[in-house]
Coordinates of C-alpha atoms and ligand atoms in Angstrom, one line a residue:
M1356 CA -233.0 33.0 -204.1
D1357 CA -235.5 30.6 -205.8
L1358 CA -234.3 30.5 -209.4
T1359 CA -237.6 29.2 -210.8
G1360 CA -239.0 31.6 -213.3
K1361 CA -236.4 34.2 -212.5
T1362 CA -234.3 36.0 -215.6
V1363 CA -230.9 35.3 -215.8
L1364 CA -228.8 37.3 -218.3
I1365 CA -225.3 35.6 -219.2
T1366 CA -222.8 37.6 -221.6
G1367 CA -220.4 35.8 -223.7
S1368 CA -222.6 32.6 -223.4
S1369 CA -222.3 31.2 -226.9
R1370 CA -219.6 28.5 -225.6
G1371 CA -217.5 27.6 -222.8
I1372 CA -218.1 28.5 -219.3
G1373 CA -220.9 31.0 -220.1
A1374 CA -222.8 28.2 -222.1
A1375 CA -222.3 26.0 -219.1
I1376 CA -223.5 28.6 -216.7
A1377 CA -226.6 29.4 -219.1
L1378 CA -227.4 25.5 -219.1
A1379 CA -227.1 25.2 -215.1
F1380 CA -229.5 27.9 -214.3
A1381 CA -232.0 26.6 -217.1
Q1382 CA -231.9 23.1 -215.2
K1383 CA -232.9 25.1 -211.8
G1384 CA -236.0 26.7 -213.9
A1385 CA -234.6 30.0 -214.8
N1386 CA -235.5 31.6 -218.0
I1387 CA -232.2 32.4 -219.8
A1388 CA -231.0 35.7 -221.9
L1389 CA -227.8 34.4 -224.0
N1390 CA -225.2 37.0 -225.2
S1391 CA -222.3 37.2 -227.4
R1392 CA -220.9 39.4 -230.4
H1393 CA -222.0 36.8 -233.1
A1394 CA -225.3 35.1 -233.5
L1395 CA -226.3 32.4 -231.1
A1396 CA -226.8 29.0 -232.5
S1397 CA -230.6 27.9 -232.7
A1398 CA -229.5 24.5 -231.3
Q1399 CA -228.0 26.1 -228.4
V1400 CA -231.3 27.9 -227.6
A1401 CA -233.3 24.6 -228.2
A1402 CA -230.9 22.7 -225.8
I1403 CA -232.2 25.4 -222.9
Q1404 CA -235.6 25.5 -224.1
A1405 CA -235.8 21.7 -223.6
Y1406 CA -235.7 22.3 -219.8
G1407 CA -239.3 24.3 -220.2
V1408 CA -237.8 27.3 -219.8
D1409 CA -237.8 30.5 -222.0
C1410 CA -234.6 31.5 -223.8
V1411 CA -233.5 34.3 -226.3
G1412 CA -230.2 34.9 -227.9
I1413 CA -229.2 38.6 -227.7
V1414 CA -226.3 39.8 -229.9
G1415 CA -224.2 42.6 -228.8
D1416 CA -220.7 43.6 -227.5
V1417 CA -220.3 44.4 -223.8
T1418 CA -217.9 47.4 -224.6
Q1419 CA -220.5 49.0 -226.5
D1420 CA -223.8 47.7 -226.6
A1421 CA -224.6 47.3 -222.9
A1422 CA -227.8 49.4 -222.7
Q1423 CA -229.5 47.8 -225.6
I1424 CA -228.4 44.4 -224.2
I1425 CA -230.3 45.1 -220.9
D1426 CA -233.2 46.9 -222.6
Q1427 CA -233.8 43.6 -224.6
V1428 CA -233.8 41.6 -221.5
L1429 CA -236.3 43.7 -219.7
A1430 CA -238.5 44.1 -223.0
H1431 CA -238.6 40.1 -223.6
F1432 CA -238.8 39.1 -219.9
G1433 CA -240.1 42.1 -217.9
H1434 CA -237.5 41.9 -215.3
L1435 CA -233.6 40.9 -214.6
D1436 CA -232.9 38.9 -211.7
V1437 CA -229.5 37.6 -212.0
L1438 CA -226.7 39.1 -214.5
V1439 CA -223.6 36.9 -215.1
N1440 CA -220.6 38.9 -216.5
N1441 CA -218.8 36.4 -218.5
A1442 CA -217.4 37.7 -221.7
G1443 CA -213.9 37.9 -221.6
I1444 CA -210.9 37.8 -224.0
T1445 CA -207.1 37.2 -223.7
A1446 CA -204.2 38.7 -225.8
D1447 CA -201.2 37.2 -224.1
K1448 CA -197.8 38.5 -224.7
L1449 CA -194.8 38.9 -222.6
L1450 CA -194.8 42.7 -221.3
I1451 CA -191.6 43.7 -223.2
R1452 CA -193.6 42.9 -226.4
M1453 CA -197.2 44.0 -225.2
Q1454 CA -198.7 46.7 -227.4
P1455 CA -200.6 49.3 -225.8
A1456 CA -203.7 48.2 -227.8
D1457 CA -203.2 44.9 -226.3
F1458 CA -203.4 46.1 -223.1
A1459 CA -206.4 48.6 -223.6
Q1460 CA -208.3 45.9 -225.7
T1461 CA -208.2 43.3 -222.7
I1462 CA -209.2 45.9 -220.2
Q1463 CA -211.8 47.4 -222.4
T1464 CA -213.7 44.1 -222.7
N1465 CA -213.1 42.4 -219.4
L1466 CA -213.2 45.3 -217.1
V1467 CA -214.8 48.1 -218.8
G1468 CA -217.5 45.5 -220.3
T1469 CA -218.3 44.3 -217.0
F1470 CA -218.8 47.9 -215.5
N1471 CA -220.9 48.8 -218.6
M1472 CA -223.4 45.8 -217.9
I1473 CA -223.3 46.5 -214.2
Q1474 CA -224.4 50.2 -214.7
H1475 CA -227.1 49.6 -216.9
S1476 CA -228.5 46.6 -214.9
L1477 CA -228.4 48.6 -211.4
K1478 CA -231.5 50.8 -212.2
P1479 CA -234.0 47.7 -212.7
L1480 CA -232.4 45.8 -209.9
F1481 CA -232.6 48.5 -207.4
K1482 CA -235.9 49.0 -208.4
Q1483 CA -237.0 45.8 -207.6
R1484 CA -235.0 45.6 -204.7
S1485 CA -233.4 42.1 -205.1
G1486 CA -231.2 40.1 -207.6
C1487 CA -227.6 39.6 -207.9
I1488 CA -224.4 40.0 -210.2
I1489 CA -221.6 37.5 -210.6
N1490 CA -218.4 38.5 -212.4
L1491 CA -215.8 36.2 -213.8
A1492 CA -212.4 37.2 -212.6
S1493 CA -209.4 34.8 -212.5
V1494 CA -206.9 32.9 -210.4
V1495 CA -204.4 35.0 -212.2
A1496 CA -206.1 38.3 -210.6
L1497 CA -204.6 36.8 -207.4
T1498 CA -201.5 35.4 -208.3
G1499 CA -200.3 37.3 -211.5
N1500 CA -199.2 35.5 -214.7
I1501 CA -196.4 35.7 -217.1
G1502 CA -197.6 36.8 -220.5
Q1503 CA -201.1 37.9 -218.9
A1504 CA -200.3 41.6 -217.3
N1505 CA -203.3 42.8 -219.3
Y1506 CA -205.6 40.1 -218.5
A1507 CA -204.6 40.0 -214.8
A1508 CA -204.8 43.4 -214.4
S1509 CA -208.4 43.4 -216.0
K1510 CA -209.3 40.4 -213.6
A1511 CA -208.0 42.2 -210.4
G1512 CA -209.9 45.2 -211.4
I1513 CA -213.0 42.9 -211.3
I1514 CA -212.5 41.9 -207.9
G1515 CA -212.1 45.5 -206.8
L1516 CA -215.4 46.3 -208.9
T1517 CA -217.2 43.6 -207.1
K1518 CA -216.6 44.6 -203.6
S1519 CA -217.3 48.1 -204.4
V1520 CA -220.5 47.3 -206.0
A1521 CA -221.6 44.8 -203.3
R1522 CA -221.2 47.6 -200.7
E1523 CA -223.3 50.2 -202.9
A1524 CA -225.8 47.7 -203.9
A1525 CA -226.4 46.0 -200.4
L1526 CA -228.2 49.0 -199.5
R1527 CA -230.9 47.8 -202.0
Q1528 CA -230.8 44.2 -201.2
V1529 CA -228.9 43.5 -204.3
R1530 CA -225.6 41.1 -204.1
C1531 CA -222.3 41.2 -206.2
N1532 CA -219.7 38.3 -206.1
A1533 CA -217.2 37.2 -208.3
L1534 CA -215.8 33.6 -209.4
A1535 CA -212.1 33.1 -209.8
P1536 CA -211.7 30.0 -212.0
G1537 CA -208.2 28.3 -212.6
M1538 CA -207.5 26.5 -215.6
I1539 CA -210.6 25.4 -217.4
T1540 CA -211.1 23.4 -220.4
T1541 CA -212.7 25.7 -222.9
A1542 CA -211.5 27.5 -226.3
M1543 CA -209.7 30.0 -224.2
T1544 CA -207.1 27.5 -223.0
Q1545 CA -207.2 24.9 -226.1
D1546 CA -204.3 26.5 -227.7
L1547 CA -201.7 25.5 -225.1
S1548 CA -199.4 22.8 -226.2
T1549 CA -199.6 19.3 -225.0
K1550 CA -196.3 20.1 -222.9
V1551 CA -197.4 23.2 -221.3
K1552 CA -200.9 21.6 -220.4
T1553 CA -198.8 18.6 -218.6
Q1554 CA -196.7 21.2 -217.0
I1555 CA -199.6 23.3 -215.7
E1556 CA -201.4 20.0 -214.5
T1557 CA -198.4 19.0 -212.3
E1558 CA -198.5 22.6 -210.5
I1559 CA -202.4 22.1 -209.7
P1560 CA -202.9 20.4 -206.5
L1561 CA -205.9 18.4 -207.9
K1562 CA -203.7 17.4 -211.0
R1563 CA -206.3 18.4 -213.9
F1564 CA -208.1 21.3 -215.7
G1565 CA -211.4 21.9 -214.4
T1566 CA -214.7 22.0 -216.5
P1567 CA -217.1 24.7 -217.3
E1568 CA -219.7 22.9 -215.5
E1569 CA -217.7 23.0 -212.3
V1570 CA -217.6 26.7 -212.5
A1571 CA -221.1 26.7 -213.3
Q1572 CA -222.1 24.8 -210.0
A1573 CA -220.4 27.7 -208.2
A1574 CA -222.5 30.3 -210.2
I1575 CA -225.7 28.8 -209.1
F1576 CA -224.4 28.7 -205.5
L1577 CA -223.7 32.3 -205.4
A1578 CA -227.1 33.0 -206.8
E1579 CA -229.0 30.9 -204.6
N1580 CA -227.3 32.0 -201.3
D1581 CA -229.1 35.4 -200.2
Y1582 CA -226.2 35.8 -197.5
M1583 CA -223.2 36.0 -199.8
T1584 CA -222.0 39.3 -201.1
G1585 CA -218.6 40.9 -202.0
Q1586 CA -216.9 37.7 -202.2
T1587 CA -214.6 35.8 -204.7
I1588 CA -214.8 32.2 -204.7
A1589 CA -211.6 30.4 -206.3
I1590 CA -212.6 27.2 -208.4
D1591 CA -209.1 26.2 -209.3
G1592 CA -208.3 22.5 -208.1
G1593 CA -206.4 24.1 -205.2
M1594 CA -204.1 26.6 -207.4
T1595 CA -204.6 29.6 -204.8
M1596 CA -204.8 27.8 -201.5
Y1597 CA -202.0 29.8 -199.5
Ligands
NDP1393 P1 -214.3 31.4 -224.4 O1 -213.2 32.0 -225.3 O2 -214.7 30.0 -224.5 O3 -215.8 32.4 -224.6 C1 -215.9 33.8 -224.4 C2 -217.3 34.3 -224.7 O4 -217.3 35.5 -224.5 C3 -217.8 33.8 -226.0 O5 -219.2 33.5 -226.1 C4 -217.7 35.0 -226.9 O6 -218.4 35.2 -228.1 C5 -217.8 36.3 -225.9 N1 -217.1 37.4 -225.9 C6 -216.0 37.9 -226.2 N2 -215.9 39.1 -226.2 C7 -217.2 39.6 -226.0 C8 -217.8 40.7 -226.2 N3 -217.0 42.2 -226.3 N4 -219.2 41.0 -226.0 C9 -219.9 40.0 -225.5 N5 -219.4 38.7 -225.8 C10 -218.2 38.5 -225.9 O7 -213.9 31.7 -222.9 P2 -214.2 30.8 -221.7 O8 -215.4 30.2 -221.4 O9 -212.9 30.1 -221.2 O10 -214.2 32.1 -220.4 C11 -215.2 32.7 -219.8 C12 -215.0 33.7 -218.9 O11 -214.2 33.0 -217.7 C13 -214.1 34.8 -219.2 O12 -214.3 36.2 -218.7 C14 -212.6 34.4 -219.1 O13 -211.5 35.2 -218.7 C15 -212.9 33.5 -217.6 N6 -211.9 32.8 -217.2 C16 -211.8 31.6 -218.0 C17 -210.6 30.6 -217.6 C18 -210.3 29.3 -218.5 O14 -209.7 28.6 -218.0 N7 -211.2 29.1 -219.7 C19 -209.9 30.7 -216.4 C20 -210.5 32.0 -215.7 C21 -211.3 32.8 -216.0 P3 -218.2 35.9 -229.4 O15 -216.8 35.7 -229.7 O16 -219.0 35.6 -230.3 O17 -218.5 37.2 -228.8

């Protein structure tokens, strides 16, 4: 897919990996729809527009506003070409202390939110018989993780969802893939103590956390490559090469 002039919607793109993905698509000449639950900063919109592309910020919660988010994208840009389901949360706790609400809220945002966005985007994508969906999973979907039973379950669900969507949507030339980042430096990982970070780094073959920009590079690859569907790509410094 040539991304010039295409419309890319990235959920949860006010910061971190989503913001880096938005910038990377703008650098490729795509028009950008940002999204988060809170108002998007005008400085972020301006930084994207500086690449000579159109950019709008759409406030909405993927757990309940999916239809309105997609409708606003279509009303502004006239079409949708790439949907990046990036909005995600953590609510880490050891299983023995995890409340049902911690489990449900994480599944609701990460997995049900992704489902909501996909379901509401499929009609326009199917109609134009082109487009692609990129879902943010995680390495913990593949490995599991202490304190992240809810998060790992939500992300493992995303991998199964990705493969099922890929099979259904292929009939209409629409593709669906997932990214499984390892430890990436964002707000989501900033609360880890230096001791824990150092410990984690020793266990990563490349001995460092990744950057949001390195995840964004993989998102661009998945969007541009028309023969990729149903795949999950790990961007994890070698954490899952077994
Ligand atoms: P951040 O916490 O930095 O950013 C999360 C973004 O999602 C924010 O823009 C937030 O904005 C938005 N968001 C949260 N809930 C919702 C919602 N219900 N509806 C719409 N937007 C929402 O996360 P990261 O950048 O670190 O992570 C991005 C994705 O990558 C997530 O899916 C995460 O699980 C995944 N990932 C991250 C890894 C890491 O190491 N950082 C590793 C593996 C996967 P607001 O609060 O304003 O809504």
